[in-house]
PDB file of C-alpha atoms in Angstrom:
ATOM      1  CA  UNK K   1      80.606 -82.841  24.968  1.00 58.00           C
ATOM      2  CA  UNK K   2      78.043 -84.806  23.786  1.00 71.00           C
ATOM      3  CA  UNK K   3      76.775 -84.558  19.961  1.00 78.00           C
ATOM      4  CA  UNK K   4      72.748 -84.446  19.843  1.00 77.00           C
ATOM      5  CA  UNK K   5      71.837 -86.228  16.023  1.00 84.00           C
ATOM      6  CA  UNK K   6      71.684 -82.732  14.194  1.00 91.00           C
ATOM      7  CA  UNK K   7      68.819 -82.750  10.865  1.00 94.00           C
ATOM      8  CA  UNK K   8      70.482 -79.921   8.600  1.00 95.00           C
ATOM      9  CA  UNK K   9      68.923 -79.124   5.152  1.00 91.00           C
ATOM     10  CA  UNK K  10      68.699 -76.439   3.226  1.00 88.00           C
ATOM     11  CA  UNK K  11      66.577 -74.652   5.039  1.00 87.00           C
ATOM     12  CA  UNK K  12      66.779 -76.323   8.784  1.00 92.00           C
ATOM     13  CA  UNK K  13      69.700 -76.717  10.787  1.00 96.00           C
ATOM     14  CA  UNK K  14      68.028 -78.422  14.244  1.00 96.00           C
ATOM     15  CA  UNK K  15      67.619 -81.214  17.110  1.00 97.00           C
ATOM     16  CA  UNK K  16      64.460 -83.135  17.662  1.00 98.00           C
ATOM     17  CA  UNK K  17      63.342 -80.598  20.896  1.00 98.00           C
ATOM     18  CA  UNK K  18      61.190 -83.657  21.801  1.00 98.00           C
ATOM     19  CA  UNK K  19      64.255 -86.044  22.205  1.00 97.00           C
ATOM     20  CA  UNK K  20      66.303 -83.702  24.410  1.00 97.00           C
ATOM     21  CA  UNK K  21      63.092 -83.776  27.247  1.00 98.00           C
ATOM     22  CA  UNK K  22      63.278 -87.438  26.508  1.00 96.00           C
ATOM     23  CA  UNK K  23      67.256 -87.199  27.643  1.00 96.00           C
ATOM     24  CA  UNK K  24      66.763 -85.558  30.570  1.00 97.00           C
ATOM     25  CA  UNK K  25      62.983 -87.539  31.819  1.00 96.00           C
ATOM     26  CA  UNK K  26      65.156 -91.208  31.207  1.00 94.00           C
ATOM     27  CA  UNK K  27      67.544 -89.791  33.942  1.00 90.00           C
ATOM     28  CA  UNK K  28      65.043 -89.044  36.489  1.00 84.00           C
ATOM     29  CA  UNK K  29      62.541 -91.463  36.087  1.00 71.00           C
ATOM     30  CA  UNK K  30      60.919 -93.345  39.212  1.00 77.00           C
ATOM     31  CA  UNK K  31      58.460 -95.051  39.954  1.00 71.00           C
ATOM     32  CA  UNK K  32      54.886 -93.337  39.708  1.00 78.00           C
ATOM     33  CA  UNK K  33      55.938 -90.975  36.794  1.00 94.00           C
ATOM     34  CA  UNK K  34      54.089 -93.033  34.369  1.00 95.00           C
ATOM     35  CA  UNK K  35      50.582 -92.622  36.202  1.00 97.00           C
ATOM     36  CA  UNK K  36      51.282 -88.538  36.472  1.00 98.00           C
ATOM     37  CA  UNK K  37      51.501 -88.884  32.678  1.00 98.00           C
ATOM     38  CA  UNK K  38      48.267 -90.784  31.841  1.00 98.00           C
ATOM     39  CA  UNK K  39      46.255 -88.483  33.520  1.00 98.00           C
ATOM     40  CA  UNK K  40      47.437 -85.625  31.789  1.00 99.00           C
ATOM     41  CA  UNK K  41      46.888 -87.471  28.729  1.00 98.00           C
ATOM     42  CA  UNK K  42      43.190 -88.458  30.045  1.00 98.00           C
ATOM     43  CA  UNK K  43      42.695 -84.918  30.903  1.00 98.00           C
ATOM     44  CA  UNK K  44      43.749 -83.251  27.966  1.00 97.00           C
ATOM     45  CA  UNK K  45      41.500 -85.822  25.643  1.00 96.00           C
ATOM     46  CA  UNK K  46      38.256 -85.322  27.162  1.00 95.00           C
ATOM     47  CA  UNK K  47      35.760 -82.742  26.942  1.00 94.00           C
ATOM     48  CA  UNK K  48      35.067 -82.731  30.588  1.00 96.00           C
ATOM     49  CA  UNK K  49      37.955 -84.762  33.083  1.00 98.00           C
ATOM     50  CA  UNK K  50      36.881 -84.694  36.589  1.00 97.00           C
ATOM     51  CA  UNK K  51      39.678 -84.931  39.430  1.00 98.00           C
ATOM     52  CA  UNK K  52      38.476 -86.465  42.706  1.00 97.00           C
ATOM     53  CA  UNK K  53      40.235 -88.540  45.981  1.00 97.00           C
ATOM     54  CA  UNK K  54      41.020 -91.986  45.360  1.00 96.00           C
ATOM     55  CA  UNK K  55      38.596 -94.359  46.922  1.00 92.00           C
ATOM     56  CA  UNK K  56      35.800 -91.670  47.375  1.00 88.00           C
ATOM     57  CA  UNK K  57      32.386 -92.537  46.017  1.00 90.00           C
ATOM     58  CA  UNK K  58      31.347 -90.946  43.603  1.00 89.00           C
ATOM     59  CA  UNK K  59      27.549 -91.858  42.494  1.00 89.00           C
ATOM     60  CA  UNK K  60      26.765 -91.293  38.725  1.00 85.00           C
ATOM     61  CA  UNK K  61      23.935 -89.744  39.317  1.00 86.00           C
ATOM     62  CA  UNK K  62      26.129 -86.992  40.985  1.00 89.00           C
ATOM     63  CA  UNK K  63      27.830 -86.503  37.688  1.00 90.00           C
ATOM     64  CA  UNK K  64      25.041 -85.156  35.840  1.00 87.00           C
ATOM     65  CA  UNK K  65      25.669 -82.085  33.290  1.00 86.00           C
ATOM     66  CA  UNK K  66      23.486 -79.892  35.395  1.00 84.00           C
ATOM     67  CA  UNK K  67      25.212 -80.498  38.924  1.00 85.00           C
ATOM     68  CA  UNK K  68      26.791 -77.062  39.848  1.00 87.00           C
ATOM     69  CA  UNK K  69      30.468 -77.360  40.084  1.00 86.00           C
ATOM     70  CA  UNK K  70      32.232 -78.560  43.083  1.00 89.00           C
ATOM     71  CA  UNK K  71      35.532 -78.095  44.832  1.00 91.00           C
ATOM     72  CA  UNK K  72      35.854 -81.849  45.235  1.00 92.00           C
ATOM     73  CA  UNK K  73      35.160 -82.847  41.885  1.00 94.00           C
ATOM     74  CA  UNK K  74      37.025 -79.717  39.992  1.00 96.00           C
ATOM     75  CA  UNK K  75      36.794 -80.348  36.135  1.00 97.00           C
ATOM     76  CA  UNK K  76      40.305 -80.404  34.863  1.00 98.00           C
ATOM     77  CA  UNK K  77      40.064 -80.591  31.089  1.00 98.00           C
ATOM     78  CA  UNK K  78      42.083 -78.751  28.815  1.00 97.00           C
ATOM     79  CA  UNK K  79      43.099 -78.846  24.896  1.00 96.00           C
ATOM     80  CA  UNK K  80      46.862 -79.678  26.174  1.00 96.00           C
ATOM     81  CA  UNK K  81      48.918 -80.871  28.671  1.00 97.00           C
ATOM     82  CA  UNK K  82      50.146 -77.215  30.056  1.00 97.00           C
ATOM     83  CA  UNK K  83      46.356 -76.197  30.488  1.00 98.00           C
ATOM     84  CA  UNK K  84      45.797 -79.414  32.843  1.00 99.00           C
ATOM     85  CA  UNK K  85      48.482 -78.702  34.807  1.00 99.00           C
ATOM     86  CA  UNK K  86      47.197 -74.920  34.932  1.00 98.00           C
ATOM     87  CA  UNK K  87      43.732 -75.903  35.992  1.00 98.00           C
ATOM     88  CA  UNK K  88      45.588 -78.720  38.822  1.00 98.00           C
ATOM     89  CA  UNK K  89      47.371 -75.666  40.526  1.00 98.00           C
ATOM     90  CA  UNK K  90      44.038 -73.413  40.468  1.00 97.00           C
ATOM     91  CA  UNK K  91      42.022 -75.862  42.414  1.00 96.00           C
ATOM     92  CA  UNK K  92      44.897 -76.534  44.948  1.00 97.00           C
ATOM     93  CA  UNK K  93      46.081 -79.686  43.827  1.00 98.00           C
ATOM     94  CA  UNK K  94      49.395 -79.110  42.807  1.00 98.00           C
ATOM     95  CA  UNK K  95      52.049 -76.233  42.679  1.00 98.00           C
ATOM     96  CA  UNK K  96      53.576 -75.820  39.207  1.00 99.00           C
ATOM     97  CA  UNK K  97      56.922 -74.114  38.354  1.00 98.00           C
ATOM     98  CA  UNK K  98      58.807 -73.706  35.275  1.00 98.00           C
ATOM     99  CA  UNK K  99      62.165 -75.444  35.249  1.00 99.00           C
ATOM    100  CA  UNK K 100      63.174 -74.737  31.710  1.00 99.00           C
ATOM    101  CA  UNK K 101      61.352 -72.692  28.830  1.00 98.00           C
ATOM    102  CA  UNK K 102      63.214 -72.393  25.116  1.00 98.00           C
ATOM    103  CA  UNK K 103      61.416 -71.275  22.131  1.00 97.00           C
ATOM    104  CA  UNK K 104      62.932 -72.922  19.374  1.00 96.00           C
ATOM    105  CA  UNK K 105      64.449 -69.807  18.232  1.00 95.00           C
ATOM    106  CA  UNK K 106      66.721 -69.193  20.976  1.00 97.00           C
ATOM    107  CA  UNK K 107      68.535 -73.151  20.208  1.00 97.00           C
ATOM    108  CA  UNK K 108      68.556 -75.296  17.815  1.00 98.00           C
ATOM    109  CA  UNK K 109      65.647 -76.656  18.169  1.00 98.00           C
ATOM    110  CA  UNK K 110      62.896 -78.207  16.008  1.00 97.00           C
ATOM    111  CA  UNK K 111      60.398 -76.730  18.620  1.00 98.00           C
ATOM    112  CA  UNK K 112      59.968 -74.925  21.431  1.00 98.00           C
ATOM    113  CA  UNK K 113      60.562 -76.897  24.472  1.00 99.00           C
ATOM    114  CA  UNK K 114      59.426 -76.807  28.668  1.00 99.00           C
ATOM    115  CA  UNK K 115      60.430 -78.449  31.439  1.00 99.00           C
ATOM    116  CA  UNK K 116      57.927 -78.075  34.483  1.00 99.00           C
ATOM    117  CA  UNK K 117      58.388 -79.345  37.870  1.00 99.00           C
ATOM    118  CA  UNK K 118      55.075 -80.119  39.600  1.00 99.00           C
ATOM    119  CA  UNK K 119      54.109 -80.935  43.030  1.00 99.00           C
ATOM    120  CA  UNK K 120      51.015 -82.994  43.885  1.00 98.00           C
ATOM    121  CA  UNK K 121      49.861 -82.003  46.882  1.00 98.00           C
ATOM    122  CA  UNK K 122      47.402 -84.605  47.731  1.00 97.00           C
ATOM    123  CA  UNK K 123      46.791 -87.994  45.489  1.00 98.00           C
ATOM    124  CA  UNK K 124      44.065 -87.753  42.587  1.00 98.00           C
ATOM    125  CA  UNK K 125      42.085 -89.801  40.316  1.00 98.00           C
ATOM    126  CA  UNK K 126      41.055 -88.547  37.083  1.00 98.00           C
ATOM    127  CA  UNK K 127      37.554 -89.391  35.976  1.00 97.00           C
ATOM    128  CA  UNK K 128      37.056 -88.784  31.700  1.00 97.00           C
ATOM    129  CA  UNK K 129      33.859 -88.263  30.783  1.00 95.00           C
ATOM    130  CA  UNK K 130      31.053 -88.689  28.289  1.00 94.00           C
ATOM    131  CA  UNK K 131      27.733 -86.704  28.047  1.00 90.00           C
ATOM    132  CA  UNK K 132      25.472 -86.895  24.596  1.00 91.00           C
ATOM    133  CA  UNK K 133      21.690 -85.834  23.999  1.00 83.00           C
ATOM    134  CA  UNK K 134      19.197 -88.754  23.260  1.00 86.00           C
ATOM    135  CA  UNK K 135      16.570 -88.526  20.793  1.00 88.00           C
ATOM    136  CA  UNK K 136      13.909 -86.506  22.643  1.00 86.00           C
ATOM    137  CA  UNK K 137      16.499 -84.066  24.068  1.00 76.00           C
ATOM    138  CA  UNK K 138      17.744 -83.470  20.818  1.00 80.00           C
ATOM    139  CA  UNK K 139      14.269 -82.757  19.993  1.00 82.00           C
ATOM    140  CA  UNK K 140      13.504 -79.974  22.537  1.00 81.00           C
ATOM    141  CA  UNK K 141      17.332 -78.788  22.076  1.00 75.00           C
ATOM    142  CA  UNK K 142      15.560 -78.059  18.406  1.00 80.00           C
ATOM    143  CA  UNK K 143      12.661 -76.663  19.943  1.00 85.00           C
ATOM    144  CA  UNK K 144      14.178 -74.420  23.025  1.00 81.00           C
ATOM    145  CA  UNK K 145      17.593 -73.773  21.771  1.00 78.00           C
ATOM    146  CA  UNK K 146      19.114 -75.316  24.517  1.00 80.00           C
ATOM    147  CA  UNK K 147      19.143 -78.098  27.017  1.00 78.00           C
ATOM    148  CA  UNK K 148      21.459 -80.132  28.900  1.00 81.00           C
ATOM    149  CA  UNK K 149      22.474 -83.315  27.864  1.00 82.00           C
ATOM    150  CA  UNK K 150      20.409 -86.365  29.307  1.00 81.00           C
ATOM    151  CA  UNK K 151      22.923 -89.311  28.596  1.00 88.00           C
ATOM    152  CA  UNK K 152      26.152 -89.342  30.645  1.00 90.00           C
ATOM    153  CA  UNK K 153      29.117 -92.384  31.174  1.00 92.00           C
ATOM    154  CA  UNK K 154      32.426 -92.623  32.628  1.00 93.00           C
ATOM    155  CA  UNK K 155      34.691 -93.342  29.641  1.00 94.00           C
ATOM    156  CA  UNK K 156      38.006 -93.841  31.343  1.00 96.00           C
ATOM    157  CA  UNK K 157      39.235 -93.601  35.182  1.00 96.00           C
ATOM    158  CA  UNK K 158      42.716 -93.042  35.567  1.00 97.00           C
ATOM    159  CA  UNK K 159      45.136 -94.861  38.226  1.00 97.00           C
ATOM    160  CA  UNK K 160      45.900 -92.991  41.422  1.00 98.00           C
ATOM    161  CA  UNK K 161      48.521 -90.119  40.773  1.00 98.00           C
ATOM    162  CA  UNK K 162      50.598 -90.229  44.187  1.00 97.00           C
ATOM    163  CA  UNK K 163      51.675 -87.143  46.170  1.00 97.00           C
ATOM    164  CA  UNK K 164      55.196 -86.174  45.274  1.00 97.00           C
ATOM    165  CA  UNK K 165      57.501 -83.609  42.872  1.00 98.00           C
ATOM    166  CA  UNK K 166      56.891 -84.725  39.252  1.00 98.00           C
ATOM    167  CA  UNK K 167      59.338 -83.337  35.719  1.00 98.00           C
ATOM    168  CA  UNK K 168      57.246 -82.954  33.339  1.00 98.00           C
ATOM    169  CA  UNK K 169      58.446 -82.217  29.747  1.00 98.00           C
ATOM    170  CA  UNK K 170      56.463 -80.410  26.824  1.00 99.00           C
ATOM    171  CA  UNK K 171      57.157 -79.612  23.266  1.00 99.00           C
ATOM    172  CA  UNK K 172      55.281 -77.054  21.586  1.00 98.00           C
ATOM    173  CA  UNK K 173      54.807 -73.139  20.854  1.00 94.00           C
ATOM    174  CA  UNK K 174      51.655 -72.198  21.912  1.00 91.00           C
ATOM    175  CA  UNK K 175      49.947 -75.703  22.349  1.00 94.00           C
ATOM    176  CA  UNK K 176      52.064 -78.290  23.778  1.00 97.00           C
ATOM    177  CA  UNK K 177      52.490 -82.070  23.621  1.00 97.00           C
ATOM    178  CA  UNK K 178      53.032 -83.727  26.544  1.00 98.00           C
ATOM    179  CA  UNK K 179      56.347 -85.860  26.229  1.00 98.00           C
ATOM    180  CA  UNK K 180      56.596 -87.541  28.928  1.00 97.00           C
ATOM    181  CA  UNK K 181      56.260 -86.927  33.341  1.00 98.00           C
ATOM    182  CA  UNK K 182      58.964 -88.490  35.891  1.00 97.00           C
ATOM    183  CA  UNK K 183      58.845 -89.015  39.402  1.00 96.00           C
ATOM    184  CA  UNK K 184      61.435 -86.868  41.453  1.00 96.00           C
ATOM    185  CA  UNK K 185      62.745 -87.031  44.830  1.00 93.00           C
ATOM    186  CA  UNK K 186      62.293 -84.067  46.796  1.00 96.00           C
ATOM    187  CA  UNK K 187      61.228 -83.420  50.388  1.00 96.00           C
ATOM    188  CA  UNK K 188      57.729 -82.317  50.487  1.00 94.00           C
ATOM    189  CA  UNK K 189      58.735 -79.272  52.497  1.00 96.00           C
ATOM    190  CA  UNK K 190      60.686 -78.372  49.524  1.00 97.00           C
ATOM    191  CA  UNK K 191      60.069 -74.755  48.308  1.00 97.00           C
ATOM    192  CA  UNK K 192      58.699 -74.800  44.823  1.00 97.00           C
ATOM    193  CA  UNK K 193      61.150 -72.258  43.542  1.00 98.00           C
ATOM    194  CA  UNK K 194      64.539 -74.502  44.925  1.00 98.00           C
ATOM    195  CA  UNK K 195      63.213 -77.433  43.298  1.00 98.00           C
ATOM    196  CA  UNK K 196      62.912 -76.440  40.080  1.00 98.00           C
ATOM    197  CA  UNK K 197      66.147 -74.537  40.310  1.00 98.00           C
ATOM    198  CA  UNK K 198      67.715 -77.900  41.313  1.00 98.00           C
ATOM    199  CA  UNK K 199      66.107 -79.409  38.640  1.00 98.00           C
ATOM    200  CA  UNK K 200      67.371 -76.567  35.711  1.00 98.00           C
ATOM    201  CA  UNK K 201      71.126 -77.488  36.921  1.00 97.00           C
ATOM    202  CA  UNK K 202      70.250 -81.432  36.669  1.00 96.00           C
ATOM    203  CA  UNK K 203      68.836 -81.094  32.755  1.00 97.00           C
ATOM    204  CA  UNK K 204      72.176 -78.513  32.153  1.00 96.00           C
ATOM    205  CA  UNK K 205      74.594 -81.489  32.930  1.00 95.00           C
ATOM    206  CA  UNK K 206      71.881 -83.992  31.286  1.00 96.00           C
ATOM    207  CA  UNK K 207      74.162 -85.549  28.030  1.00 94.00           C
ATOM    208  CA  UNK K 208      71.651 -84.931  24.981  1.00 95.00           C
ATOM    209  CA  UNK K 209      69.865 -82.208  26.378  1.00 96.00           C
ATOM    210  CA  UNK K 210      72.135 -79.167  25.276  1.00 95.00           C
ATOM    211  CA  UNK K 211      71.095 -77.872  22.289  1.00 97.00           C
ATOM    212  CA  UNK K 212      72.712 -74.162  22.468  1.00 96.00           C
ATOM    213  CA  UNK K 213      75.537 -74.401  21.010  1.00 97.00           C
ATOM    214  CA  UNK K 214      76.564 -75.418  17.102  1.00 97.00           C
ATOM    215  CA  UNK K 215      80.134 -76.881  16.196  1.00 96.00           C
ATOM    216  CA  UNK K 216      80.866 -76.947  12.483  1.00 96.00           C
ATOM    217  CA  UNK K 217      84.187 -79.235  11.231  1.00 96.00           C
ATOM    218  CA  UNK K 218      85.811 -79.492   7.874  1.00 95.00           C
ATOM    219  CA  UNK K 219      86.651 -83.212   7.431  1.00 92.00           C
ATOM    220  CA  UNK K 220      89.441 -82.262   5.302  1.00 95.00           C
ATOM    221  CA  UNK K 221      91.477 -79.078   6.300  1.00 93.00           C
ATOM    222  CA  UNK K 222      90.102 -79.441  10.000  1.00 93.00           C
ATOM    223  CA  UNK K 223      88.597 -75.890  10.102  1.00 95.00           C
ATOM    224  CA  UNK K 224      86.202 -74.814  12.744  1.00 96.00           C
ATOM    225  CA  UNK K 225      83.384 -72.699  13.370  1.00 97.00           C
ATOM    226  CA  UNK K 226      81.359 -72.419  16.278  1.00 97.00           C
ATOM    227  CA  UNK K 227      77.428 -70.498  16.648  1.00 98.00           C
ATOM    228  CA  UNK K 228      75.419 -69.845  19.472  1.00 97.00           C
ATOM    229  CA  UNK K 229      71.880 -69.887  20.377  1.00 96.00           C
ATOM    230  CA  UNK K 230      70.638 -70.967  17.359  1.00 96.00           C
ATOM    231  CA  UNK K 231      72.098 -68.299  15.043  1.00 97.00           C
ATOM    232  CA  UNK K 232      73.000 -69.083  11.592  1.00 97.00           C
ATOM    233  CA  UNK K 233      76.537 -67.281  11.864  1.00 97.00           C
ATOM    234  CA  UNK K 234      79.383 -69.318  12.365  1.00 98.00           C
ATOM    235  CA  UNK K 235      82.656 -67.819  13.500  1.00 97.00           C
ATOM    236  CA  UNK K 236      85.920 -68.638  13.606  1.00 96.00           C
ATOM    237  CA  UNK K 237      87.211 -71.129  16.143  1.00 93.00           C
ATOM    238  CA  UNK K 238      90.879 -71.629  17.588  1.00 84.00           C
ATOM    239  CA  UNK K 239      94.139 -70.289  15.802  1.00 80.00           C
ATOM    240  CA  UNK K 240      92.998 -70.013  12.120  1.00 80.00           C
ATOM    241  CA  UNK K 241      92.529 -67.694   9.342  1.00 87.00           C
ATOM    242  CA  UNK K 242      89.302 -68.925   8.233  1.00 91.00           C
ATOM    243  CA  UNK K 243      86.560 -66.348   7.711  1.00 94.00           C
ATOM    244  CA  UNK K 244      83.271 -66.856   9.564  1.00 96.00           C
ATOM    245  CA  UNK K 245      79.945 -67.682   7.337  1.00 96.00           C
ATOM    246  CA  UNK K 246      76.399 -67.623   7.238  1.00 96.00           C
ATOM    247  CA  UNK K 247      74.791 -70.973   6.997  1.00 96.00           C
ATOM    248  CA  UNK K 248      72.257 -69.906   4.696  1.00 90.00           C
ATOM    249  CA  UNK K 249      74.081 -68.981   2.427  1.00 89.00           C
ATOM    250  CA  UNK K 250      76.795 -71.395   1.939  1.00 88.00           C
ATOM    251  CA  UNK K 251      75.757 -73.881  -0.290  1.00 81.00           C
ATOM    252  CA  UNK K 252      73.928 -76.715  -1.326  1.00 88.00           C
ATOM    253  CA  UNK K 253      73.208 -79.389   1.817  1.00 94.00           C
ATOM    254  CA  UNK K 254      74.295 -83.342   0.870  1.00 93.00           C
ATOM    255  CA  UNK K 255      71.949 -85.623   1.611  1.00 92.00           C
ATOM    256  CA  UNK K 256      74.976 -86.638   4.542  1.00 92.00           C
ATOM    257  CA  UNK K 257      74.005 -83.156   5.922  1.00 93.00           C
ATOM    258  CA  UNK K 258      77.152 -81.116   5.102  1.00 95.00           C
ATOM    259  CA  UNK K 259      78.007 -78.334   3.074  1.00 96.00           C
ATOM    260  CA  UNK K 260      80.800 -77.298   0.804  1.00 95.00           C
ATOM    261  CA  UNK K 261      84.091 -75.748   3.290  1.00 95.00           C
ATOM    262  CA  UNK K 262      84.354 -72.000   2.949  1.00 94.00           C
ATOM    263  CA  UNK K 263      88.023 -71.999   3.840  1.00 95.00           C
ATOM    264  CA  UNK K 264      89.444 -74.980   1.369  1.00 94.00           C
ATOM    265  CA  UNK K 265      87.200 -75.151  -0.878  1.00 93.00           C
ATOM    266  CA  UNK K 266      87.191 -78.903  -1.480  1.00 94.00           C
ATOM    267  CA  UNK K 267      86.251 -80.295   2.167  1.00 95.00           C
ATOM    268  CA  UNK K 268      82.757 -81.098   3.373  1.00 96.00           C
ATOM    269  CA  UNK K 269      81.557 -79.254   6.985  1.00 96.00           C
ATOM    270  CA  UNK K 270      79.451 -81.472   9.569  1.00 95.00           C
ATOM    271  CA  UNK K 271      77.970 -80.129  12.510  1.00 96.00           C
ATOM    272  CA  UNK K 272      77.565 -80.786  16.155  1.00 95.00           C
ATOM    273  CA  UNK K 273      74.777 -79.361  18.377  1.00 96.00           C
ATOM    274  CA  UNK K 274      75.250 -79.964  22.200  1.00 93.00           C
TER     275      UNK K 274
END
């Protein structure tokens, strides 16, 4: 059992959620991860994030605010990482499954926390974009109401995101922070569902992504207590007759993280989340 660094204060008792993704991304990373997670990032920073086939042409003239929308050239744009992936599996680009989802109040956990596993079905490019009104637009936008805007750049094209299975790890409760994406090696026969099942057993025997489990030690009588899935209550643990207790109501925190032992009464209790 590995010991993830555990913040406790007075009124937090936690892992950094972001660090345990981290854990489990490091051990699967590959090659081509990197360029899943810039265009995510691209994506979710734009206004409007076009995703189109590598090496097609794609005038600028054809990019114009007014151009209906087109199955080619789907706009991908989102306020976080989760929505870009949502809006990649409604136009057929990818298939998305969840491989791990923890709100922070089932763990110990700073945050909630999701691993995804996403297939690219064919490669992409994202295209961010830019569109502004000039001075005479702005005037008849005054006079109308509305118009489209008349000025329009590519601000940033991403590299090619290769076909392939993809981890993708968020942080977050209701919007989420992309941490990081890694390439994954699966057949691309592979059945969604059996991938990311594969991929929930991998993070499980990940060391520093466990964060369900709470192991608190006196230093001096050698007492233990153990909680679960992020409760407060510590019980009993092993051949002792310590009483269980409630971590908010123990004591004062040090500033080493530890509080006062219930049980001898001059000891100081540590704890271990794994």
């Amino acid at each position: 059992m590995t010991c993830v660094y555990t913040h406790v204060s007075d009124y937090s008792l936690n892992v950094d959620a972001e660090e345990t993704i981290r854990a489990v991304l490091a051990a699967a990373d590959r090659p081509w991860g990197r360029r899943l997670n810039d265009a995510l990032l691209l994506a979710g920073s734009e206004a409007t994030a076009y995703a189109v086939a590598p090496y097609a042409p794609v005038p600028v003239a054809a990019l114009r605010p007014d151009v209906p929308p087109r199955a080619d050239r789907p706009d991908i744009a989102a306020c976080d990482a989760a929505g870009v992936l949502r809006a990649l599996a409604g136009t057929g680009l990818a298939e998305v499954r969840t491989v791990w989802s923890e709100p922070y109040t089932d763990a110990y956990l700073n945050t909630g926390r999701q691993l995804l596993a996403v297939h690219v079905l064919r490669p992409f490019v994202v295209l961010g974009m830019r569109y502004w009104h000039s001075r005479e637009a702005l005037d008849r936008l005054a006079r109308h109401g509305y118009v489209y805007s008349d000025r329009w750049e590519v601000t940033e094209r991403s590299h090619i995101v290769p076909a392939g299975w993809y981890l993708v790890g968020l942080v977050g409760e209701f919007l989420f922070t992309l941490v990081g994406a890694a390439a994954v090696a699966f057949d691309s026969d592979e059945h969604p569902d059996a991938v990311a099942e594969r991929l929930a057993l991998r993070a499980l025997d990940t060391e520093g992504f466990g964060a369900a489990h709470c192991m608190a030690e006196c230093r001096a009588c050698g007492s233990r207590w153990c909680a679960e899935s992020g409760s407060w209550l510590f019980r009993p643990e092993g051949d002792t007759d310590a009483r269980g207790w409630d971590f908010d109501t123990i004591g004062e925190v040090s500033d080493t993280g530890t509080v006062p032992c219930p049980h001898c009464k001059t000891g100081q209790v540590g704890f271990c989340v794994s």
